[in-house]
Coordinates of C-alpha atoms in Angstrom, one line a residue:
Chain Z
X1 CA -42.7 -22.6 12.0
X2 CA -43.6 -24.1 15.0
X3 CA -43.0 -23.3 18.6
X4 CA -40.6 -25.4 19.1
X5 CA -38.1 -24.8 15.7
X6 CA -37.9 -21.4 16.7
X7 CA -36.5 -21.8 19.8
X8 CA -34.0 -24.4 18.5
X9 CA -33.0 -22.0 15.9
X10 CA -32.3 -19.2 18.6
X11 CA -30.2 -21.1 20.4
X12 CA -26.6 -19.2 20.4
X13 CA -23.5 -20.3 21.7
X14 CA -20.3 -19.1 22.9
X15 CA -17.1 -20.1 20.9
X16 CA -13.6 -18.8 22.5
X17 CA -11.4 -17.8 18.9
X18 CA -7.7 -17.5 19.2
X19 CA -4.3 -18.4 21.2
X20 CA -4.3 -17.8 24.9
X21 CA -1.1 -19.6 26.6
X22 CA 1.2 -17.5 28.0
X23 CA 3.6 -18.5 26.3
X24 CA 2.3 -18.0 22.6
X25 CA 3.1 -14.3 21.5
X26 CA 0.4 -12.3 20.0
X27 CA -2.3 -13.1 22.4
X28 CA -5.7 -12.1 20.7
X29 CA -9.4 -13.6 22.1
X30 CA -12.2 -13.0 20.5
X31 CA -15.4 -14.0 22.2
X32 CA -17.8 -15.1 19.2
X33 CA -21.6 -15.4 19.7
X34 CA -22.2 -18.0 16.9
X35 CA -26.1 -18.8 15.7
X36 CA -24.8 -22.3 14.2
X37 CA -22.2 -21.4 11.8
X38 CA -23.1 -17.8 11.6
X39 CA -21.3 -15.3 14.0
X40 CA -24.3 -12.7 15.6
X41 CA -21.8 -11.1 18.0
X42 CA -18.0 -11.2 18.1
X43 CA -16.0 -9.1 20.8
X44 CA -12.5 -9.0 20.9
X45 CA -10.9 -9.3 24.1
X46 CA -7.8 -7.5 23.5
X47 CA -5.0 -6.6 26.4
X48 CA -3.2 -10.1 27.1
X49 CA 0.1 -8.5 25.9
X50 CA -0.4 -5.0 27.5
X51 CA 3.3 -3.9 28.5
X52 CA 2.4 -0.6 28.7
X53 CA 4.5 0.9 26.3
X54 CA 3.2 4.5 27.0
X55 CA 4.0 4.5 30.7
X56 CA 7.3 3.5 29.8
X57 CA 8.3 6.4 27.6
X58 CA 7.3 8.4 30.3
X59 CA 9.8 7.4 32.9
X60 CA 12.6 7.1 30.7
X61 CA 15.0 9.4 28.7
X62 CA 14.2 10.1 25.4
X63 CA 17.4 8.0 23.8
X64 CA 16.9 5.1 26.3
X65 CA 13.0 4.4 25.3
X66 CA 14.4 4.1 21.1
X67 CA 14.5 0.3 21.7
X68 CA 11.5 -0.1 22.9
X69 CA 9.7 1.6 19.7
X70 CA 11.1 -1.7 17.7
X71 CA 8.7 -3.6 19.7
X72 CA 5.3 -2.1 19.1
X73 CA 4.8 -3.6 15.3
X74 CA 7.7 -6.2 15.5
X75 CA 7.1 -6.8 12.0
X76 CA 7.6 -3.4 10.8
X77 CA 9.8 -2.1 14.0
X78 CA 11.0 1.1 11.5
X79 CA 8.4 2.8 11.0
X80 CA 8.0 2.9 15.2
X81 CA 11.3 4.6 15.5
X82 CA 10.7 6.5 12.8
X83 CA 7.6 8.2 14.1
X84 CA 9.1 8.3 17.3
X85 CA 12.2 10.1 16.4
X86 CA 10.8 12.4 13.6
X87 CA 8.4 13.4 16.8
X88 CA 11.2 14.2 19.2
X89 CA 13.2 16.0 16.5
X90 CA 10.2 18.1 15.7
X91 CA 10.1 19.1 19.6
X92 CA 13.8 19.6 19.9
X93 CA 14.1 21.5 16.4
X94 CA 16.9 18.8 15.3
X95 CA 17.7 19.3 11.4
X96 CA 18.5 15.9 9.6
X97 CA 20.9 15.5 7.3
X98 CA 19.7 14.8 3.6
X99 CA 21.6 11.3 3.3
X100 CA 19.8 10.1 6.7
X101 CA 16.2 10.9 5.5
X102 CA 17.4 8.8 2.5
X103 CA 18.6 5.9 4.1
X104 CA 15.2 5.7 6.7
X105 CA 13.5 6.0 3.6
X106 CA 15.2 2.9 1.9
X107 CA 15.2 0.9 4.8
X108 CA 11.5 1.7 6.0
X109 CA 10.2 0.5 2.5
X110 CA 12.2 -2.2 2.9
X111 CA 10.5 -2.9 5.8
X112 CA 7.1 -2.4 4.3
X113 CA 8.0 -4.8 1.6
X114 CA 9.0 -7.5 4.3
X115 CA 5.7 -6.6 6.3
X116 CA 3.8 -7.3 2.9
X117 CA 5.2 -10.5 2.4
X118 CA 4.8 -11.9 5.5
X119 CA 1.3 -10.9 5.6
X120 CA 0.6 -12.6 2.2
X121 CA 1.7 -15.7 3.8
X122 CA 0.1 -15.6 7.1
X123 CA -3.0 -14.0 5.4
X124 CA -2.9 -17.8 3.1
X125 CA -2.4 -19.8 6.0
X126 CA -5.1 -18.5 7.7
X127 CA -7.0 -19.7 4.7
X128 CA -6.1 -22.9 4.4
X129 CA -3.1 -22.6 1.8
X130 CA 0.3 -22.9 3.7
X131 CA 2.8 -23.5 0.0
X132 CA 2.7 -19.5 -0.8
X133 CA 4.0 -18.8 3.3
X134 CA 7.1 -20.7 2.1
X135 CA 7.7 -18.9 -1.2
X136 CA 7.1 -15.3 0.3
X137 CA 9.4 -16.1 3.6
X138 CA 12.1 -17.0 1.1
X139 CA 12.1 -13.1 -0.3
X140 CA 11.2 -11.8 3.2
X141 CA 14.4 -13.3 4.4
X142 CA 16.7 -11.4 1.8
X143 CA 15.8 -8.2 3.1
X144 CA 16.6 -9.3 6.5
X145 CA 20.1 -10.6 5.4
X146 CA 19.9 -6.9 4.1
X147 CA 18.5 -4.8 6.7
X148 CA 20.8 -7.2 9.7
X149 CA 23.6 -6.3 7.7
X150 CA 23.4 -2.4 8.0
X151 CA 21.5 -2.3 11.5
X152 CA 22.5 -5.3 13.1
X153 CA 19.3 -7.3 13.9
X154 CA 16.7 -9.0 12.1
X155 CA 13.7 -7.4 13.5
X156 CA 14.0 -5.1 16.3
X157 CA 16.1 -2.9 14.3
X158 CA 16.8 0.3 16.4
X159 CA 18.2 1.7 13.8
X160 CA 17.3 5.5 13.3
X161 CA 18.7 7.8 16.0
X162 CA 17.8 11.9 17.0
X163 CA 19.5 13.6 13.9
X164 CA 20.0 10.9 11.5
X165 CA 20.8 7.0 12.2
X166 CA 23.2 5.2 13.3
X167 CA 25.2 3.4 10.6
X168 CA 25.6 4.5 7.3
X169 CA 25.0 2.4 4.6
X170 CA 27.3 0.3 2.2
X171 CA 28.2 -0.4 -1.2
X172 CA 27.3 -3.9 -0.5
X173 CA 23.9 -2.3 0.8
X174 CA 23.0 -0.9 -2.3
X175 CA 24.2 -3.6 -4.8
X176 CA 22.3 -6.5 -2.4
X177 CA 19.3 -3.8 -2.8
X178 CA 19.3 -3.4 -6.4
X179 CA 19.8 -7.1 -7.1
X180 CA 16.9 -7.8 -4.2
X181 CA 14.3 -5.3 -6.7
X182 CA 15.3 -6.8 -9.6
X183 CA 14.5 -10.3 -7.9
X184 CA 11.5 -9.6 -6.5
X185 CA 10.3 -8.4 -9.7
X186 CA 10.8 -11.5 -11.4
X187 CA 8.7 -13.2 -8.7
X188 CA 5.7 -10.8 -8.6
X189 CA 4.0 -12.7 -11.7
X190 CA 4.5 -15.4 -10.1
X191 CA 2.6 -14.6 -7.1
X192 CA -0.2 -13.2 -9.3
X193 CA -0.2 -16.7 -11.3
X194 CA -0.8 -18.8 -8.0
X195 CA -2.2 -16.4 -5.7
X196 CA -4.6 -14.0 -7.4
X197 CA -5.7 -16.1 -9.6
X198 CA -6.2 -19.3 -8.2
X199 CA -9.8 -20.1 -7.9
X200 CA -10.0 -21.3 -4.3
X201 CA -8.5 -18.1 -3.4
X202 CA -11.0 -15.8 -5.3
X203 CA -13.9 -17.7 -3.5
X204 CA -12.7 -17.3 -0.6
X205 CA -11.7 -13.3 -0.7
X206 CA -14.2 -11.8 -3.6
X207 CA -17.5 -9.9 -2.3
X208 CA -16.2 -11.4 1.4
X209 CA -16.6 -9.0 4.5
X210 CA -17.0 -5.9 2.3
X211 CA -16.4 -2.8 4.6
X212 CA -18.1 0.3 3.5
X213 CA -15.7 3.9 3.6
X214 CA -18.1 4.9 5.8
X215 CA -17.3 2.0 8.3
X216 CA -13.7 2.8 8.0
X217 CA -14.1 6.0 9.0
X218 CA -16.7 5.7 12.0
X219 CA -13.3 3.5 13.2
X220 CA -10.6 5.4 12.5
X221 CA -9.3 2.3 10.3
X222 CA -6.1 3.4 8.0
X223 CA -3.7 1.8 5.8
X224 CA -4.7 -0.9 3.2
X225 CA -7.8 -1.2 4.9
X226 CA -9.5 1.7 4.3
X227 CA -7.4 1.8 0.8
X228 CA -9.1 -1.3 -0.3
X229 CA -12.7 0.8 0.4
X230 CA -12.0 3.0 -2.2
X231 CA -10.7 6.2 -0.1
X232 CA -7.0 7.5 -1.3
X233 CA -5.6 8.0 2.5
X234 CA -2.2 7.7 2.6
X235 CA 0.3 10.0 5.0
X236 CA 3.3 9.5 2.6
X237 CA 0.9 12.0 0.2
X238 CA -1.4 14.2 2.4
X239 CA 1.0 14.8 5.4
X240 CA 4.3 14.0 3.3
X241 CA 7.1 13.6 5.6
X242 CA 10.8 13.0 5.1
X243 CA 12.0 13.0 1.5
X244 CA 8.8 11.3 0.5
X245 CA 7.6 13.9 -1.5
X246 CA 10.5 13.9 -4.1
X247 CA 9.6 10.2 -5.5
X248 CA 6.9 9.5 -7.6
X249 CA 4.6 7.0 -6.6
X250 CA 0.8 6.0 -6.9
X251 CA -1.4 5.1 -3.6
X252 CA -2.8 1.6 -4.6
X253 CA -7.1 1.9 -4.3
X254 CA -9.5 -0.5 -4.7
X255 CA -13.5 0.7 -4.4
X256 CA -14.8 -2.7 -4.0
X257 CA -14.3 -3.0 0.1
X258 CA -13.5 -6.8 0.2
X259 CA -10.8 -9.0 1.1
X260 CA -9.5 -9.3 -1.9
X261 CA -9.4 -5.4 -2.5
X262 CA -7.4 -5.3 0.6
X263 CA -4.7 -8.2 -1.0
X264 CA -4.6 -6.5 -4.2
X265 CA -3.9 -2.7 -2.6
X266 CA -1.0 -5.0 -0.4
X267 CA 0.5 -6.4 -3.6
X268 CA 0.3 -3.1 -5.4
X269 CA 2.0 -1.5 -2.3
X270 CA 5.1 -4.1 -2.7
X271 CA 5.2 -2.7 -6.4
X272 CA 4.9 0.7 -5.3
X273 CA 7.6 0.6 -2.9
X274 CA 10.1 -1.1 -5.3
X275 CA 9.6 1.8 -7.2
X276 CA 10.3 4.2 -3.9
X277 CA 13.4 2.2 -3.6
X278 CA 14.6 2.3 -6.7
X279 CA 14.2 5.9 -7.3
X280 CA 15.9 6.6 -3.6
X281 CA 18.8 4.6 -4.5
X282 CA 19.1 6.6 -7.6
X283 CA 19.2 10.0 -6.2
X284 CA 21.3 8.7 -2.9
X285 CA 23.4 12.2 -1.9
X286 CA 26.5 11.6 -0.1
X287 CA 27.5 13.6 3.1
X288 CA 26.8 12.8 7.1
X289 CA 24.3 10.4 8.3
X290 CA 24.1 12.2 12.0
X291 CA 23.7 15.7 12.7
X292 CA 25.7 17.7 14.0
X293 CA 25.5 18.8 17.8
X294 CA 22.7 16.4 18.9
X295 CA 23.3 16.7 22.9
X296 CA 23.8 13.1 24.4
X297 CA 21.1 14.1 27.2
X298 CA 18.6 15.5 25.0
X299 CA 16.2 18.5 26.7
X300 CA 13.4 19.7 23.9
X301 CA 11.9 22.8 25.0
X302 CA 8.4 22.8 27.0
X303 CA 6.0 21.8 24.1
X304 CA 3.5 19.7 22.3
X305 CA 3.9 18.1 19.5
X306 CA 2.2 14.9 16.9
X307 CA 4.0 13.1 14.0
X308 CA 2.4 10.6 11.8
X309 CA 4.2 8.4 9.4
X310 CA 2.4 5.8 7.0
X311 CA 3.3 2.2 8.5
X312 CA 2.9 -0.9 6.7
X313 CA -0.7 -1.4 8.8
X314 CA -1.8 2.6 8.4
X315 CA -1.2 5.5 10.2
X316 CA 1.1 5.3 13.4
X317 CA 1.2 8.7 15.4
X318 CA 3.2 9.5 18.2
X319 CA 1.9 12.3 20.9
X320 CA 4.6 13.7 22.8
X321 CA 4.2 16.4 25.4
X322 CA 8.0 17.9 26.8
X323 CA 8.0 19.5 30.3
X324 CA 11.3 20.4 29.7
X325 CA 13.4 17.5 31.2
X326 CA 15.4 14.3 30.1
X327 CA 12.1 12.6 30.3
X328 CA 8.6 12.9 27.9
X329 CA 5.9 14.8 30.4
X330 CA 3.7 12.7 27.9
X331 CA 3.7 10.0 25.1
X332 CA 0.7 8.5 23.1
X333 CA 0.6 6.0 20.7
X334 CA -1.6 6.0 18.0
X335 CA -1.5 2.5 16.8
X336 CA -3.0 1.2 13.1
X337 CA -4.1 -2.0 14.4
X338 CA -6.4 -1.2 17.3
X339 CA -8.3 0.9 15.0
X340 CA -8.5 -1.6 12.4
X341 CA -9.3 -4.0 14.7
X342 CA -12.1 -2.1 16.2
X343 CA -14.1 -2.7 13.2
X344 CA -14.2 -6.4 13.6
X345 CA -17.4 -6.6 16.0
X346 CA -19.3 -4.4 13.4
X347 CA -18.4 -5.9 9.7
X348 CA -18.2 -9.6 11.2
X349 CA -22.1 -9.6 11.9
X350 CA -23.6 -12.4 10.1
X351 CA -21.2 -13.6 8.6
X352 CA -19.7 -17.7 8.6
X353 CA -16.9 -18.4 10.5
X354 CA -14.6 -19.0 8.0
X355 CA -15.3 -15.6 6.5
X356 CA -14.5 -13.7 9.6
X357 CA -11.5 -15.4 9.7
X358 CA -10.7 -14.1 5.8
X359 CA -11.6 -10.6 7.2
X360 CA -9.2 -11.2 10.7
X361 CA -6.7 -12.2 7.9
X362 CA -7.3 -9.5 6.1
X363 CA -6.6 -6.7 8.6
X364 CA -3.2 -7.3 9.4
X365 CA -3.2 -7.2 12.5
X366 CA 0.0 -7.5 15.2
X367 CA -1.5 -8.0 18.4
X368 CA 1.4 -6.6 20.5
X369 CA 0.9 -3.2 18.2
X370 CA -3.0 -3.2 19.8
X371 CA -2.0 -3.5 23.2
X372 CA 1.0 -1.9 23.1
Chain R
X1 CA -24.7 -24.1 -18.0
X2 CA -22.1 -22.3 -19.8
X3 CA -20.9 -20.1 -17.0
X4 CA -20.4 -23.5 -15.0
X5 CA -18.5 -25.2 -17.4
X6 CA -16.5 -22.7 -18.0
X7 CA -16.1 -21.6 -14.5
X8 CA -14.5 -25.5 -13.6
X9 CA -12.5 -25.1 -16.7
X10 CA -11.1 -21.7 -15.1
X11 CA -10.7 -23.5 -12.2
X12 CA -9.0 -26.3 -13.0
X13 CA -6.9 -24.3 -15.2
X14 CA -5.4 -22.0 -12.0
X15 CA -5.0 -24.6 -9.9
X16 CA -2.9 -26.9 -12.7
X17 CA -0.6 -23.2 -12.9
X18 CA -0.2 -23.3 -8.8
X19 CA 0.7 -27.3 -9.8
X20 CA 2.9 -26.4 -12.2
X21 CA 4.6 -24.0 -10.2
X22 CA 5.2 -25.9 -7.2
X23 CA 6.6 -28.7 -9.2
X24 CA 9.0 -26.3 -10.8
X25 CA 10.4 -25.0 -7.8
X26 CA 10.5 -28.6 -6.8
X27 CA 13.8 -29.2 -8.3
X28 CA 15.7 -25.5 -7.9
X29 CA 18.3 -25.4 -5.5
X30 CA 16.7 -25.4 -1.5
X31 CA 17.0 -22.2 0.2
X32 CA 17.1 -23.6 3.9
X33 CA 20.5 -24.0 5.8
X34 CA 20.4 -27.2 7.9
X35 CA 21.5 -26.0 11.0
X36 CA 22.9 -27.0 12.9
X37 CA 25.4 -28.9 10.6
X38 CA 25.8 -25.5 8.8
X39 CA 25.6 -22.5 10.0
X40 CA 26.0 -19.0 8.1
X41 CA 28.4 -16.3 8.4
X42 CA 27.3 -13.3 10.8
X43 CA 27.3 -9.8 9.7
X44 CA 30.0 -7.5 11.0
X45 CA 27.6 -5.6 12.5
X46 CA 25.7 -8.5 14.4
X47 CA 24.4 -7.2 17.8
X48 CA 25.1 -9.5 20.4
X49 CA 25.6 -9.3 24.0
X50 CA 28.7 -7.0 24.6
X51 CA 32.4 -8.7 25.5
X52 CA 35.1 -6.2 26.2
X53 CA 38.0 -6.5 23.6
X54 CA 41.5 -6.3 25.0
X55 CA 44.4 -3.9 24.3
X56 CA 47.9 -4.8 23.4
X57 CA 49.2 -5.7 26.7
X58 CA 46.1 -8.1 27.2
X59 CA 44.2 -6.0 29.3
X60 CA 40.5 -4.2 28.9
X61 CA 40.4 -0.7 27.3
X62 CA 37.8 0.1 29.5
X63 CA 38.2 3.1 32.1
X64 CA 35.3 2.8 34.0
X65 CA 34.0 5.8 33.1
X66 CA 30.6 4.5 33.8
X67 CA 28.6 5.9 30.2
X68 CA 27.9 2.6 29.2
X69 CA 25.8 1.7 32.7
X70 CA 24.0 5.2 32.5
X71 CA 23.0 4.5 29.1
X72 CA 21.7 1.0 29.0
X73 CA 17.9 1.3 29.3
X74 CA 17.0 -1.5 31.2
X75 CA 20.6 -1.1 34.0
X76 CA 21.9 -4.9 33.1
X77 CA 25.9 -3.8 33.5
X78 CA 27.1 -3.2 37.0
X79 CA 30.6 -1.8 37.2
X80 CA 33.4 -1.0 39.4
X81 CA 36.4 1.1 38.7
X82 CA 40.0 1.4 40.9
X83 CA 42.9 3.4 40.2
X84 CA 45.9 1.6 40.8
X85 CA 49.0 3.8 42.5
X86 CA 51.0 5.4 39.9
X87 CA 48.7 4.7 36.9
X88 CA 47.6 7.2 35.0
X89 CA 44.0 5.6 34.0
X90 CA 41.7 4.0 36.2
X91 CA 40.9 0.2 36.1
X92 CA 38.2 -2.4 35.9
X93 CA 38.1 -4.1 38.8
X94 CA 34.4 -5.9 38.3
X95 CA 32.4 -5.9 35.0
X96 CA 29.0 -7.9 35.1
X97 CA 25.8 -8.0 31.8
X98 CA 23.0 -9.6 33.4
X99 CA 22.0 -10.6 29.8
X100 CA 18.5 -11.8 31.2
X101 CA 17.4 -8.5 31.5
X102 CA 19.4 -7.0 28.1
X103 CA 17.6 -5.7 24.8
X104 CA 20.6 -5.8 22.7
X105 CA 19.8 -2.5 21.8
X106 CA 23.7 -1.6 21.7
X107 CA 23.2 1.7 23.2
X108 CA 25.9 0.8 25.3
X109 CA 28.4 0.3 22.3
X110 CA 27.7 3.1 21.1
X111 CA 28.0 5.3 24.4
X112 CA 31.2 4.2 24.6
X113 CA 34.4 6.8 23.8
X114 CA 37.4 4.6 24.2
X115 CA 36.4 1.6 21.7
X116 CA 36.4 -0.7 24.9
X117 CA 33.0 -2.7 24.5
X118 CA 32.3 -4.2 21.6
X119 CA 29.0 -7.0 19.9
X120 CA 30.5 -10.8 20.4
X121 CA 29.4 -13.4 18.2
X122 CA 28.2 -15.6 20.4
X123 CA 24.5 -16.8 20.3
X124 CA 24.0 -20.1 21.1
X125 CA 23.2 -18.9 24.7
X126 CA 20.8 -21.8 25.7
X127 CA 21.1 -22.8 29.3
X128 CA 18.7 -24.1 31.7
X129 CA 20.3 -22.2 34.7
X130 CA 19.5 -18.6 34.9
X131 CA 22.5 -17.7 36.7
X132 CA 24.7 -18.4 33.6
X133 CA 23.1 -14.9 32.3
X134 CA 25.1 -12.8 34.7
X135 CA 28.0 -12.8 33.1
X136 CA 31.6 -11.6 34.1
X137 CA 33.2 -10.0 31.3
X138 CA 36.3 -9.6 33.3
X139 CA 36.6 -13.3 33.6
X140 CA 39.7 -14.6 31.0
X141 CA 38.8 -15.6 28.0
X142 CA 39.1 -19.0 26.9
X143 CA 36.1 -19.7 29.3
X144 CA 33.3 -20.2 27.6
X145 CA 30.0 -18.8 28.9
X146 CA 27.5 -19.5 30.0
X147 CA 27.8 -22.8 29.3

């Protein structure tokens, strides 16, 4: 090679990936370094939607921040509020009644279903297929129709309360439910007949942006991210919470580390969670959906406390400190997608373009859940 | 050789099923509602900004007890309260959401002990002026807004 190749081949420039009007909502840059079409160095350039979430639950009542928790992870607002109020019960000792932890059950997986689906259909847009967004919005709306019915509102649910939550389910609720598994059901091979094994697909996502355990854990990733790199890590099982541990349920795990490992642990998880539902609408007690007692102006005792729950993107953890006012001394968010974005600059190293993209696709990510 | 082959048979194969499917679904009945030419029922329970629903004798239920202002999170409802001579309950005398700053979190709803607020129906709130979003829920109904 001579002299002069090699510096043409060095040549690197900057290419400026992702929405950034303030207008457009989930605001992620990332700053690629690309050697022709392969990336050398990509940084994301996160904090364009930074509303400072934490700050906020720290000069507010404990009941008055609950709205706010729906819109961390818009797409799957109830596992927010439901790490956020299982944390401030822990602190204020607050005893659930059985019926409640049934009905955030059924509605969270709900939720994860509905996160599932839409992220099959983004994930396929971002690939350059934009037919499957239609077919999975079509089921992601009936449990909307569902979940607006009993809460209210399509996606920033507010729907659990301190001690329970705050309308109890219907008749209605459960039949639509029922009908909604059975449907879904019907659909899944149809999925697997023109998503999983369509060719272009399995080109695109097979041996792709392979992430190594290892990698996973160096970044804290959680979720179906570091389930599709072979390691069994899901809170539902080694932290159970709620009534979790009285279903019977498989965690979805894929060794192989690529994209499609990741869409295949996401599928399995919609499966998994029909299952969830179906056995929690089985064994559906009756009785009070609110405790009793729970003081309007709540006061936990001085105290420290952390509560993780399994969102539809991985762990979601909620720090709070009480100083033994209205208001948290305290609160941290541990949110799945910073983490699993974090591992973006790393895995995307020499890869092409439209591969990183895959992997972007591929992590799930909610930009206002990084920010926060 | 043979891998190839049969790898663009494979192909060809799946993508004919995606065909296949798409035509199928071609010619079931179309999920979308064209609004707005139709429109779909609410739920009961849909959350939108509050109204305050009036008693028998046509007037609010509301006492002016103040729990719904202390509650709402982001302090969009201003109130003021009289007590008329010889009533036994005090009165509304001024009632204002200033919905551009509400979450329809209906925290204030709930807050509530005498039934007096309740979720309206109402969400075609487009308007280009922002003072249509400071409402006066004491104003009589039949007035429509904002507008």
């Amino acid at each position: 090679m001579t002299q002069g190749t090699q510096s043409i081949h060095r040549e690197t420039f900057v290419l400026n990936l992702g929405p950034q009007h303030p207008a457009t909502h989930g605001v992620l840059r990332i700053k690629l370094t690309m050697d022709g079409e392969y990336i050398e160095d990509a940084e994301p350039v996160i904090g364009y939607g930074h509303r400072m979430q934490e700050k906020m639950g720290e000069n507010r009542s404990y009941a008055k921040y609950l709205p706010n928790t729906a819109r961390l992870d818009y797409v799957a607002a109830m596992f927010n509020t439901h790490g956020y109020v299982c944390a401030v019960e822990r602190l204020a000792g607050i005893a659930v009644p059985e019926r409640a932890e049934f009905i955030r059950v059924i509605t969270a997986e709900l939720n994860r279903v509905a996160s599932h689906l839409l992220w099959v259909g983004a994930f396929l847009v971002d690939l350059g297929g934009f037919t499957p967004l239609l077919y999975t919005f079509d089921d992601r709306e009936q449990i909307l129709d569902l979940l607006e019915a009993t809460t209210g509102a399509r996606l920033t649910f507010c729907y659990y309360r301190f001690g329970g939550v705050c309308n109890d389910i219907d008749d209605d609720f459960v039949a639509g439910t029922r009908k909604f598994i059975a449907h879904l059901r019907s659909r899944m091979p149809m999925y697997h007949a023109f998503i999983t094994k369509n060719i272009i697909f399995r080109k695109r996502c097979e041996e792709i942006a392979v992430i190594s355990a290892e990698t996973c854990r160096k970044f804290g990733a959680t979720g179906p991210v570091i389930r599709g790199s072979g390691v069994a890590y899901d809170v539902r099982k080694l932290e159970p919470y709620s009534v979790y541990p009285r279903f019977n349920f498989n965690v979805p795990v894929y060794p192989e580390g690529d994209c499609m490992a990741r869409y295949r642990v996401r599928m399995d998880e919609i499966e998994e969670s029909l299952r969830i539902l179906e056995q929690a609408l089985d064994q559906l007690p009756g009785g009070p959906v609110m405790a009793e007692k729970v003081p309007r102006i709540l006061k936990p005792a001085k105290g420290d406390c952390y509560f993780n729950v399994e969102s539809a993107r991985g762990t979601f953890g909620v720090r709070l400190v009480s100083d033994g006012t209205d208001k948290a001394y305290r609160l941290k968010l541990r949110s799945p997608c910073f983490s699993n974005l974090s591992l973006f600059q790393e895995c995307s190293r020499g890869l092409l373009l439209p591969d990183a993209l895959a992997l972007l696709g591929s992590l799930d990510l909610v930009i206002p859940d990084i920010d926060r | 050789m043979w891998n190839y082959l049969k790898e663009i048979w494979l192909g060809t194969y799946s993508l004919m099923v995606g065909m296949w499917i798409t035509l199928r679904l071609t010619f079931h009945r179309p999920v979308t509602v064209q609004y707005p030419y139709q429109t779909l029922k609410l739920p009961a329970r849909f959350r939108g900004h509050v109204q305050l629903p009036l008693d028998a004798n046509g007037k609010p239920k509301c006492v002016a007890c103040m729990a719904c202002a202390r509650a709402c999170p982001s302090n969009c409802i201003t109130m003021e309260g009289h007590k008329p001579e010889g009533a036994t309950r005090r009165e509304l005398s001024k009632y204002t959401l200033d919905f551009t700053t509400c979450s329809l979190c209906g925290l204030c709803v709930e807050s509530c002990n005498f039934d007096a607020l309740e979720f309206s129906k109402d969400y075609n709130l487009a308007s280009l002026d922002k003072g249509d979003y400071v409402m006066d829920l004491l104003k009589p109904a039949g007035k429509e807004q904002p507008k």
